[in-house]
Amino acid sequence: MWVTAKECAGVGGFPTDKNNARNRLVKLASGQPDMQRKREGTKAFEFHISILPPQTQAALLKKTGKVKVGEQVINLPKAKAEKTYCRESLWASWGKTNDKTKQKAHQALRCVQAVKALEQNGINRMHAYQTVCDEYGIPLSTLRRHVAKVKDIDECDWLPALLTKHFETAQLRKVEHFAHITPEAWEFFKGDYLRLERPTMSVCYERLKKVAVQNGWAIPSLKSLSRRLEAEVPIQARVMLREGEHALHQMFPPQERSVLELHALEWINGDGYQHNVFVRWFNGEIVRPKTWFWADVYSRKILGWRCDLSENTDSIRLSFMDVIERYGIPKHITIDNTRAAANKWMTGGVPNRYRFKVKPDDPKGLMTMLVGERNIHWTSVILGKGHGQAKPIERAFGVGGLEEYIDKQPINEGAYTGPNPMAKPENYGDKAIDADAFLKSIALGVEMFNQKSNRNNEVCRGFMSYEEAFNASYQSAPIKKATKEQLQMLMLSAEACRVSRHGTITLDAGGTLAGRKNRYFNEVMMNYIDQKLVARFDPIKLHESVEIYTLNGVYLCTAECVEKVGFGDTQAAREHKRKRTQFTKANKAAAQAQREMSALEVAAMMPEPEEEVIPEAKVVEVYRPVAIGNTAAAIRQQEQIETEEDLEANYQASVASLMAQRLKNRL
């Protein structure tokens, strides 16, 4: 590196004057003629940097953007200038264009990269342009335009910078340029078309043409209106105005939940399914029955079911009993907030039941006592409609689900109704299948549904069936089995009754026949007079006995049915008298046993009454009579005589009035 006196002046301790700096350089180069030479094109002399002091050398190298490492001088990296463009904007335009425009940008990028590579190898720019034009067959003006587009742009951002604007401009023109329409006509068309009745666009256009003639509106074609509607009214607004808020809610992406942290039987969910089959029920009535299914959330296996005429508490209770008896007690339950499930006998005690009136003295429901009130979960009701996405069992009712495995079985041929009135089969209503045969078809369909292999979900992973996934987890899962008493509670229905003053209860579940109801009695209930107890019973054995529990589920006793007897039945009267005498004697002895001290002994232990001590009066008032002499006494005597005469007169007047009234009413 060679420097002149002008370049060294004032740098690194050198004199600031140019002449003095030259003299200093000549002195340093004396005796070294090869360290100085004349600079080409000028009259000045230049000196090799090695003759300068290290301090001056470092200052000069730093000034020129270089640094000396050992015997080698290298250039320092130049600080990059701040970007004068927006990378986000460039790449945003890349995502808005079509594939054809992107292919053109890739072709232009290859040409620009070829030009830059030739320049870095020392080839003149014009020669590089000509070489690339000949190689790729593009005009010189086009290539120079491509190179100009990427000036001052990082190479990583060249691709979006080389995009042509034709497609983007066309899209903007398409949005901004529609056929002319009178604003009033446009508002009329939107008000007619965007309604919940969902009229067709063609009919709305016919009405628009008729009104436009009367008002002198300018309207375009139907296709132009359709394009304008799609461009100006978002799809969300169209769905909201034509299909309603619930349809708009359904557009939002559903939430996906993972069940891998669960195990078999930890969480179950249930729902009712209306079969599309005509069934001759046990009472001879032809109906479409409804089955309540319980399914495991982890594996999706159907664990239990009960079929009935409708979705009711008994079918839910008995199917729940089947699940508990066969597999065990689940930890969590998810059900709909229906009248059959969200009643006090099944889920009583859950504070957020939202069905019926929740009272503080409601008995705890069966599910509440078995899994706990905090482990019962309700599916949400959104905008007046159920939220089926919250229950995995809903997917078993969809396409390829239980309808295929149960309703469309060969045994149900001729009884299948179709999923809706518009999809009735040709043999609709040919026959009705017997109830026993239909129940067998349900059992067979559920078995096939659980055993179907290659289920594609999170747990089955495309090769296991629901049953295999359930069994694999069930073997190592902590399962809580039900006791005999818990199963007995599920087998029996329940009713809350108030205990009468005689220690009896009356059930309303059996109805009333000729004004008669069943009464039940046990001496234990005498301790709960005028309180509510829960009677659990078998509906077909109402004339035998019922099991009595407290409202919070504590077992008390078994109450026997008390039947009415004939009015003249002396034998029944003697039996009743004997039982009443036994009851009285037993309770009298028990009552006497409660008192170890008689009333006389209690009275003897009472203390004697103490004589009252009257305190002495400190202030004494002198007595002064109101009057003195016979006048006062005479006055008092006169007042007493007048009072007695008045009473006598009033009495005689009352008797006379009574006699007159009796004579008046005589015929």
XYZ file of C-alpha atoms in Angstrom:
667
model
C 0.000 0.000 0.000
C 1.411 3.394 -1.045
C 0.490 6.788 0.420
C 1.241 10.445 -0.336
C 2.134 13.319 1.972
C -1.359 14.714 1.597
C -2.895 11.435 2.782
C -0.568 11.249 5.804
C -0.998 14.849 6.985
C -2.496 14.934 10.491
C -2.894 11.131 10.727
C -1.395 9.140 13.608
C 0.951 11.842 14.977
C 2.083 13.122 11.574
C 2.416 16.907 11.011
C -0.752 18.524 9.823
C 1.037 20.673 7.268
C 1.456 18.935 3.918
C 5.050 20.201 3.381
C 6.133 19.115 6.848
C 4.498 15.744 6.262
C 6.460 15.396 2.975
C 9.733 16.232 4.720
C 8.948 13.638 7.381
C 8.290 10.975 4.735
C 11.518 11.791 2.859
C 13.468 11.479 6.083
C 11.860 8.098 6.865
C 12.612 6.809 3.352
C 16.232 7.996 3.238
C 18.570 5.157 2.367
C 15.618 3.128 0.956
C 15.117 4.273 -2.631
C 12.690 1.444 -3.397
C 10.299 2.788 -0.713
C 9.382 5.885 -2.711
C 8.187 6.448 -6.233
C 6.266 8.885 -8.370
C 2.501 8.302 -8.506
C 1.210 7.729 -11.986
C -0.696 10.625 -13.535
C 0.461 13.169 -10.960
C 3.531 15.073 -9.904
C 3.359 13.826 -6.327
C 5.542 11.148 -4.816
C 4.145 8.242 -2.858
C 5.799 6.221 -0.132
C 5.311 2.632 1.012
C 3.288 2.346 4.192
C 5.853 0.071 5.821
C 8.224 3.020 6.521
C 5.615 4.700 8.708
C 5.385 4.212 12.466
C 2.916 1.477 13.546
C 0.585 4.114 15.022
C 0.354 5.937 11.697
C -0.025 2.680 9.755
C -3.005 1.610 11.890
C -4.673 4.996 11.511
C -4.267 4.968 7.729
C -5.540 1.390 7.394
C -8.578 2.169 9.529
C -9.267 5.286 7.490
C -9.303 3.266 4.277
C -11.322 0.394 5.747
C -8.485 -2.102 6.047
C -6.605 -3.924 8.796
C -3.155 -5.550 8.956
C -3.008 -9.109 10.249
C 0.620 -10.256 10.434
C 2.111 -9.435 7.059
C -1.247 -9.461 5.276
C -3.573 -6.493 4.767
C -7.272 -7.384 4.432
C -10.353 -5.287 3.830
C -12.828 -4.773 6.700
C -16.453 -5.756 5.966
C -18.488 -2.773 4.988
C -21.533 -1.915 7.069
C -24.697 -2.762 5.195
C -26.840 0.157 4.298
C -30.348 0.239 5.755
C -32.942 -1.367 3.541
C -34.966 1.085 1.524
C -37.735 -1.433 0.849
C -40.241 -3.494 2.849
C -39.608 -7.236 2.745
C -43.055 -8.050 4.129
C -44.725 -6.077 1.373
C -42.681 -7.831 -1.318
C -43.478 -11.312 -0.075
C -47.114 -10.397 0.554
C -47.461 -9.638 -3.153
C -45.846 -13.016 -3.887
C -48.681 -14.805 -2.107
C -51.367 -12.867 -3.969
C -50.246 -13.705 -7.506
C -50.882 -16.778 -9.644
C -48.541 -19.598 -10.639
C -47.929 -18.285 -14.161
C -46.581 -14.987 -12.846
C -44.415 -16.848 -10.330
C -42.867 -18.941 -13.116
C -41.948 -15.770 -15.007
C -40.304 -14.400 -11.843
C -38.203 -17.576 -11.501
C -37.035 -17.221 -15.139
C -36.084 -13.572 -14.584
C -34.216 -14.525 -11.400
C -32.025 -17.005 -13.296
C -31.119 -14.304 -15.841
C -30.215 -11.720 -13.186
C -28.136 -14.237 -11.226
C -26.224 -15.100 -14.432
C -25.413 -11.411 -15.059
C -24.174 -10.922 -11.491
C -22.025 -14.069 -11.684
C -20.337 -12.889 -14.899
C -19.627 -9.463 -13.400
C -18.016 -11.015 -10.320
C -15.690 -12.961 -12.638
C -14.429 -9.687 -14.120
C -16.517 -9.561 -17.303
C -17.748 -6.178 -18.441
C -21.434 -5.556 -17.721
C -22.376 -4.999 -21.366
C -20.590 -8.180 -22.361
C -22.421 -9.971 -19.543
C -25.765 -8.604 -20.763
C -25.106 -9.772 -24.299
C -24.005 -13.227 -23.174
C -27.108 -13.764 -21.020
C -29.444 -12.469 -23.745
C -27.954 -14.894 -26.227
C -28.118 -17.786 -23.747
C -31.724 -17.298 -22.541
C -33.138 -15.625 -25.643
C -34.571 -12.507 -24.014
C -34.382 -8.914 -25.251
C -31.657 -6.660 -23.852
C -34.186 -4.105 -22.629
C -36.043 -6.779 -20.668
C -32.843 -8.015 -19.043
C -31.744 -4.504 -18.084
C -35.233 -3.923 -16.607
C -34.879 -7.073 -14.509
C -31.460 -5.988 -13.224
C -32.781 -2.539 -12.374
C -35.617 -4.070 -10.307
C -33.196 -5.762 -7.911
C -30.929 -2.749 -7.380
C -30.292 -2.108 -3.658
C -32.284 -5.252 -2.781
C -30.845 -8.253 -0.976
C -30.430 -11.319 -3.128
C -32.781 -13.304 -0.885
C -35.588 -10.900 -1.831
C -34.977 -10.789 -5.590
C -37.698 -13.315 -6.414
C -40.749 -11.262 -5.268
C -39.109 -8.086 -6.619
C -39.078 -9.594 -10.128
C -42.849 -10.244 -10.146
C -44.804 -8.563 -12.900
C -47.777 -6.437 -11.871
C -50.187 -7.626 -14.567
C -52.106 -10.129 -12.447
C -52.293 -7.866 -9.393
C -53.480 -4.958 -11.511
C -56.107 -7.136 -13.149
C -57.399 -8.261 -9.771
C -57.660 -4.680 -8.529
C -59.418 -3.657 -11.700
C -61.845 -6.545 -11.311
C -62.739 -5.439 -7.774
C -62.928 -1.741 -8.465
C -64.682 -1.818 -11.822
C -68.188 -3.273 -11.834
C -71.067 -2.504 -14.107
C -72.957 0.601 -13.061
C -76.015 0.175 -10.857
C -78.121 2.787 -9.138
C -77.293 2.794 -5.393
C -80.986 2.452 -4.489
C -81.300 -0.556 -6.781
C -78.229 -2.172 -5.198
C -79.623 -1.702 -1.689
C -82.988 -3.071 -2.817
C -81.347 -6.180 -4.245
C -79.286 -6.813 -1.092
C -82.298 -6.291 1.172
C -84.313 -8.789 -0.867
C -81.614 -11.436 -1.276
C -79.989 -11.335 2.186
C -82.953 -12.727 4.147
C -83.418 -15.804 6.329
C -86.025 -17.121 3.877
C -83.090 -17.614 1.452
C -84.783 -16.612 -1.810
C -82.975 -17.511 -5.028
C -80.933 -14.820 -6.730
C -82.796 -15.181 -10.013
C -86.185 -14.466 -8.431
C -84.731 -11.508 -6.525
C -83.416 -10.196 -9.847
C -86.881 -10.507 -11.380
C -88.336 -8.400 -8.573
C -85.502 -5.894 -8.990
C -86.223 -5.491 -12.712
C -89.890 -4.866 -12.014
C -89.191 -2.183 -9.398
C -86.377 -0.654 -11.487
C -88.796 0.080 -14.337
C -91.099 1.963 -11.981
C -88.281 4.002 -10.397
C -86.024 4.469 -13.405
C -83.064 2.617 -11.891
C -80.106 1.442 -13.956
C -79.299 -2.219 -13.299
C -76.677 -4.562 -14.822
C -76.975 -8.260 -15.602
C -77.541 -10.962 -13.006
C -73.968 -12.258 -13.307
C -72.615 -8.766 -12.688
C -74.741 -8.482 -9.541
C -73.500 -11.893 -8.400
C -69.853 -10.865 -8.838
C -70.451 -7.583 -7.021
C -72.180 -9.382 -4.145
C -69.282 -11.816 -3.718
C -66.765 -8.952 -3.814
C -68.521 -6.490 -1.511
C -70.375 -8.756 0.948
C -68.089 -11.215 2.804
C -69.100 -14.844 3.005
C -69.499 -14.532 6.788
C -72.062 -11.750 6.370
C -73.929 -13.701 3.694
C -74.154 -16.790 5.908
C -75.251 -14.719 8.901
C -78.020 -12.910 6.998
C -79.283 -15.891 4.970
C -78.739 -18.860 7.312
C -78.662 -17.344 10.786
C -76.307 -16.918 13.691
C -76.018 -20.638 14.387
C -74.782 -21.299 10.841
C -72.244 -18.512 11.271
C -71.110 -20.159 14.506
C -70.652 -23.457 12.677
C -68.223 -21.799 10.244
C -65.650 -21.324 12.994
C -63.069 -24.148 13.011
C -63.936 -26.737 15.670
C -61.634 -27.364 18.582
C -59.714 -30.626 18.525
C -59.128 -32.295 21.889
C -56.617 -35.014 22.677
C -57.642 -38.102 24.674
C -54.195 -39.654 25.013
C -53.913 -38.492 28.622
C -57.080 -40.471 29.507
C -57.487 -44.202 29.999
C -60.296 -46.636 29.371
C -63.484 -45.981 31.403
C -62.088 -42.768 32.859
C -64.594 -40.646 30.930
C -67.826 -41.792 29.295
C -70.480 -39.906 27.361
C -74.039 -40.785 26.467
C -76.787 -39.771 24.089
C -80.031 -41.060 22.635
C -80.495 -42.268 19.043
C -83.849 -42.441 17.241
C -83.912 -45.566 15.084
C -85.193 -45.384 11.525
C -87.013 -48.704 11.812
C -90.673 -49.541 12.397
C -90.855 -51.876 15.414
C -93.878 -53.675 16.833
C -93.324 -53.032 20.536
C -94.315 -55.353 23.355
C -97.641 -53.535 23.829
C -98.541 -54.034 20.156
C -97.887 -50.439 19.152
C -95.794 -49.772 16.028
C -93.163 -47.163 16.850
C -89.664 -45.974 16.016
C -87.886 -46.737 19.315
C -85.060 -44.743 20.821
C -81.904 -46.224 22.324
C -79.620 -44.622 24.879
C -75.948 -45.445 24.268
C -72.959 -45.032 26.588
C -69.542 -44.786 24.886
C -65.996 -44.587 26.207
C -64.382 -41.240 25.369
C -60.870 -42.702 25.203
C -61.488 -45.610 22.824
C -64.954 -44.691 21.409
C -66.221 -48.185 22.296
C -69.950 -48.476 23.057
C -70.155 -49.816 26.607
C -73.884 -50.113 27.242
C -77.329 -49.426 25.789
C -81.028 -49.738 26.548
C -83.868 -49.405 24.029
C -87.303 -47.995 24.890
C -90.228 -46.155 23.371
C -88.622 -42.826 24.205
C -85.591 -41.319 25.882
C -86.431 -41.591 29.571
C -84.802 -41.796 32.955
C -85.243 -45.567 33.243
C -83.373 -46.324 30.009
C -80.525 -44.029 31.075
C -80.435 -45.499 34.577
C -80.512 -49.132 33.480
C -77.942 -48.649 30.705
C -75.702 -46.876 33.216
C -76.163 -49.854 35.536
C -75.079 -52.194 32.720
C -71.873 -50.201 32.232
C -71.046 -50.165 35.939
C -71.905 -53.816 36.491
C -69.794 -55.024 33.553
C -66.834 -52.634 33.554
C -66.821 -50.415 36.658
C -67.563 -46.877 37.802
C -66.296 -44.085 35.524
C -64.667 -40.945 36.889
C -66.341 -38.421 34.578
C -69.628 -38.299 32.655
C -70.679 -36.018 29.797
C -74.366 -35.884 28.871
C -76.908 -33.558 27.337
C -78.956 -31.235 29.516
C -82.155 -33.115 28.642
C -85.196 -33.696 30.833
C -84.453 -37.421 30.981
C -80.848 -36.994 32.146
C -80.807 -33.670 33.987
C -83.473 -34.530 36.558
C -83.083 -34.818 40.294
C -83.082 -38.643 40.301
C -80.106 -38.953 37.962
C -78.085 -35.779 38.564
C -79.669 -34.169 41.607
C -77.240 -32.134 43.695
C -75.309 -30.753 40.718
C -75.558 -26.958 41.095
C -75.387 -26.155 37.362
C -78.087 -28.592 36.257
C -80.140 -25.877 34.474
C -83.165 -28.186 34.320
C -86.154 -28.010 36.626
C -86.046 -25.986 39.819
C -82.965 -26.749 41.904
C -83.999 -26.968 45.572
C -81.679 -27.311 48.574
C -83.581 -30.394 49.777
C -83.380 -32.220 46.443
C -82.075 -35.783 46.847
C -78.673 -36.574 45.405
C -79.002 -38.298 42.046
C -77.577 -41.699 41.212
C -74.808 -40.308 39.033
C -74.055 -37.619 41.597
C -73.548 -40.193 44.352
C -71.400 -42.472 42.184
C -69.074 -40.047 40.377
C -69.452 -36.788 42.335
C -71.254 -33.591 41.454
C -68.110 -31.949 40.056
C -67.482 -34.816 37.618
C -70.780 -34.514 35.747
C -70.356 -32.332 32.678
C -73.116 -30.879 30.510
C -72.833 -30.254 26.802
C -73.352 -26.603 25.970
C -76.414 -25.172 24.242
C -75.314 -22.527 21.750
C -77.876 -20.154 20.273
C -80.755 -22.446 21.218
C -79.274 -25.579 19.617
C -77.231 -28.448 20.944
C -73.483 -28.585 20.494
C -72.868 -32.090 19.168
C -69.143 -31.524 18.744
C -68.761 -31.781 22.524
C -69.768 -35.491 22.573
C -67.688 -38.031 20.624
C -70.644 -40.428 20.564
C -72.400 -38.122 18.091
C -69.975 -39.371 15.432
C -71.334 -42.884 15.916
C -74.728 -41.590 14.761
C -73.355 -40.113 11.519
C -72.510 -41.536 8.109
C -71.281 -45.115 8.335
C -72.285 -45.348 11.981
C -74.969 -47.179 13.915
C -77.596 -46.641 11.228
C -75.585 -48.856 8.884
C -74.846 -51.465 11.550
C -78.335 -51.620 13.135
C -81.111 -50.011 11.109
C -80.009 -51.418 7.734
C -79.438 -55.003 8.840
C -81.033 -57.697 6.644
C -83.367 -58.637 9.475
C -84.905 -55.145 9.275
C -85.725 -55.399 5.563
C -89.072 -53.780 4.864
C -89.123 -51.976 8.215
C -86.454 -49.373 7.420
C -87.914 -45.870 7.097
C -84.985 -43.848 5.788
C -83.236 -40.994 7.623
C -85.805 -38.378 6.541
C -89.118 -38.151 4.638
C -87.245 -37.298 1.429
C -85.149 -40.486 1.566
C -87.777 -43.185 2.007
C -86.920 -46.572 0.479
C -89.153 -48.180 -2.126
C -90.392 -50.765 0.387
C -91.272 -48.142 3.018
C -93.866 -49.430 5.487
C -93.994 -53.005 4.172
C -93.725 -54.482 7.649
C -92.785 -53.861 11.264
C -90.165 -55.992 12.976
C -90.904 -57.583 16.345
C -89.343 -55.963 19.390
C -87.382 -59.080 20.410
C -85.819 -59.407 16.973
C -84.984 -55.714 16.881
C -83.233 -55.859 20.259
C -81.109 -58.727 18.934
C -80.223 -56.633 15.886
C -79.070 -53.813 18.187
C -76.820 -56.190 20.118
C -75.346 -57.578 16.889
C -74.863 -54.110 15.392
C -73.103 -52.777 18.497
C -70.801 -55.799 18.521
C -69.844 -55.275 14.858
C -69.403 -51.543 15.415
C -66.954 -52.126 18.280
C -65.004 -54.856 16.471
C -64.455 -53.067 13.151
C -60.680 -52.892 12.653
C -58.433 -50.190 11.179
C -60.202 -47.350 12.956
C -58.483 -44.104 12.066
C -58.440 -42.017 15.239
C -55.922 -40.827 17.787
C -55.968 -44.012 19.878
C -56.604 -46.743 17.289
C -53.969 -45.242 14.941
C -55.401 -46.862 11.831
C -54.987 -50.548 12.766
C -56.931 -51.247 15.989
C -60.656 -51.523 16.589
C -62.525 -49.671 19.317
C -62.730 -52.849 21.378
C -59.008 -53.613 21.013
C -58.074 -50.063 22.014
C -60.379 -50.258 25.045
C -59.059 -53.642 26.194
C -55.429 -52.577 25.832
C -55.952 -49.628 28.170
C -58.486 -51.315 30.484
C -56.001 -54.004 31.554
C -53.623 -51.485 33.134
C -56.101 -48.750 34.144
C -57.165 -48.142 37.773
C -60.795 -49.292 37.741
C -63.249 -48.805 40.615
C -65.803 -51.610 40.834
C -69.344 -51.137 42.132
C -70.625 -52.768 45.308
C -73.852 -54.719 45.628
C -75.536 -51.769 47.324
C -74.550 -49.385 44.526
C -75.934 -51.735 41.898
C -79.125 -52.032 43.931
C -79.541 -48.260 43.845
C -79.279 -48.292 40.067
C -81.806 -51.095 39.748
C -84.461 -49.150 41.657
C -86.393 -46.034 40.773
C -86.593 -43.243 43.320
C -89.117 -40.762 44.644
C -88.926 -38.159 47.402
C -91.761 -38.403 49.930
C -92.656 -36.517 53.084
C -93.156 -38.677 56.187
C -96.600 -38.339 57.749
C -97.243 -37.987 61.469
C -97.858 -41.748 61.581
C -94.422 -42.552 60.158
C -95.743 -43.582 56.738
C -95.040 -42.406 53.207
C -97.202 -42.454 50.089
C -95.766 -42.980 46.606
C -97.073 -41.139 43.569
C -95.129 -43.327 41.132
C -97.790 -46.038 41.090
C -100.564 -43.605 40.205
C -104.036 -43.670 41.757
C -106.615 -46.388 41.215
C -110.112 -45.575 42.536
C -108.587 -43.011 44.868
C -106.215 -45.535 46.445
C -102.435 -45.150 46.803
C -99.776 -47.370 48.308
C -98.572 -46.538 51.808
C -95.325 -47.816 53.340
C -94.304 -47.946 56.997
C -91.300 -48.687 59.169
C -90.729 -47.614 62.759
C -87.416 -46.010 61.815
C -89.320 -43.409 59.798
C -91.022 -42.213 62.998
C -87.810 -40.286 63.675
C -88.269 -38.336 60.420
C -91.858 -37.108 60.776
C -92.613 -34.156 58.491
C -89.239 -34.580 56.752
C -88.464 -35.737 53.233
C -86.966 -39.164 52.582
C -86.112 -40.962 49.348
C -87.922 -44.179 48.540
C -86.193 -46.426 46.004
C -88.420 -49.086 44.488
C -88.901 -51.532 41.661
C -91.767 -50.178 39.514
C -93.194 -53.668 38.973
C -93.097 -54.571 42.690
C -94.871 -51.622 44.284
C -96.997 -53.903 46.515
C -94.025 -55.480 48.297
C -91.512 -53.122 49.918
C -89.368 -50.066 49.227
C -85.869 -49.070 50.346
C -85.696 -45.841 52.352
C -82.727 -43.441 52.118
C -82.053 -39.940 53.371
C -81.765 -37.085 50.909
C -77.979 -37.375 50.923
C -78.046 -41.114 50.176
C -77.748 -42.746 53.638
C -79.665 -46.037 53.860
C -82.267 -46.193 56.660
C -84.582 -49.178 56.379
C -86.973 -51.290 54.301
C -90.579 -50.075 54.470
C -93.381 -52.591 53.920
C -96.541 -51.825 51.981
C -99.599 -51.146 54.185
C -102.812 -52.200 52.440
C -106.323 -50.958 53.147
C -108.833 -53.426 54.700
C -112.638 -53.751 54.671
C -114.761 -51.672 57.025
C -116.216 -54.742 58.799
C -113.106 -56.947 58.764
C -112.832 -57.815 62.482
C -109.891 -60.155 62.007
C -107.867 -57.383 60.390
C -108.969 -55.052 63.180
C -107.743 -57.496 65.841
C -104.419 -57.900 64.033
C -104.051 -54.129 63.772
C -104.899 -53.744 67.491
C -102.310 -56.374 68.415
C -99.586 -54.622 66.406
C -100.574 -51.255 67.852
C -100.418 -52.668 71.408
C -96.984 -54.146 70.730
C -95.846 -50.848 69.257
C -97.139 -48.915 72.274
C -95.630 -51.275 74.869
C -92.269 -51.394 73.138
C -92.007 -47.665 72.781
C -93.361 -47.095 76.313
C -90.645 -49.299 77.759
C -88.053 -47.568 75.624
C -89.318 -44.193 76.749
C -89.226 -45.215 80.427
C -85.676 -46.446 79.946
C -84.699 -42.983 78.868
C -85.680 -41.612 82.319
C -83.594 -42.949 85.191
C -85.069 -40.335 87.606
C -88.839 -40.027 88.266
C -90.753 -36.760 88.397
C -91.096 -36.995 92.209
C -87.339 -37.381 92.556
C -86.850 -34.366 90.350
C -89.362 -32.378 92.451
C -87.645 -33.426 95.695
C -84.379 -32.061 94.460
C -85.897 -28.675 93.682
C -84.874 -25.979 96.276
C -87.432 -24.458 98.729
C -88.794 -21.016 97.790
C -86.984 -18.203 99.601
C -88.820 -15.429 101.496
C -88.917 -12.218 99.542
C -86.911 -9.388 101.072
C -88.695 -6.053 100.598
C -86.375 -3.052 100.768
C -87.271 -0.147 103.085
C -88.807 2.922 101.397
C -86.660 6.015 101.774
C -89.315 8.572 100.618
C -92.847 8.547 102.146
C -95.693 10.572 100.577
C -98.374 12.060 102.900
C -101.925 10.837 102.089
C -104.387 13.615 101.190
C -108.122 12.650 100.564
C -109.910 14.173 97.531
C -112.912 15.496 99.594
C -114.060 15.637 103.215
C -117.632 14.974 104.479
C -120.749 13.164 103.144
C -120.697 14.795 99.750
C -118.027 12.537 98.273
C -119.618 9.349 99.571
C -123.030 10.382 98.303
C -121.615 11.095 94.910
C -119.938 7.654 94.704
C -123.159 5.936 95.781
C -125.204 7.823 93.222
C -122.754 6.856 90.437
C -123.002 3.166 91.388
C -126.830 3.196 91.419
C -126.981 4.858 87.996
C -124.630 2.257 86.527
C -126.763 -0.691 87.718
C -129.962 0.894 86.405
C -128.391 1.406 83.021
C -127.360 -2.211 82.831
C -130.861 -3.402 83.759
C -132.457 -1.181 81.151
C -130.135 -2.376 78.440
C -130.850 -6.000 79.313
C -134.624 -5.565 79.165
C -134.371 -3.775 75.829
C -132.334 -6.628 74.368
C -134.872 -9.255 75.525
C -137.744 -7.286 74.045
C -135.960 -6.936 70.710
C -135.289 -10.682 70.585
C -138.938 -11.553 71.254
C -140.102 -9.136 68.573
C -137.769 -10.727 66.046
C -139.048 -14.234 66.846
C -142.681 -13.149 66.452
C -141.868 -11.483 63.172
C -140.315 -14.661 61.699
C -143.223 -16.919 62.790
C -145.441 -18.170 59.976
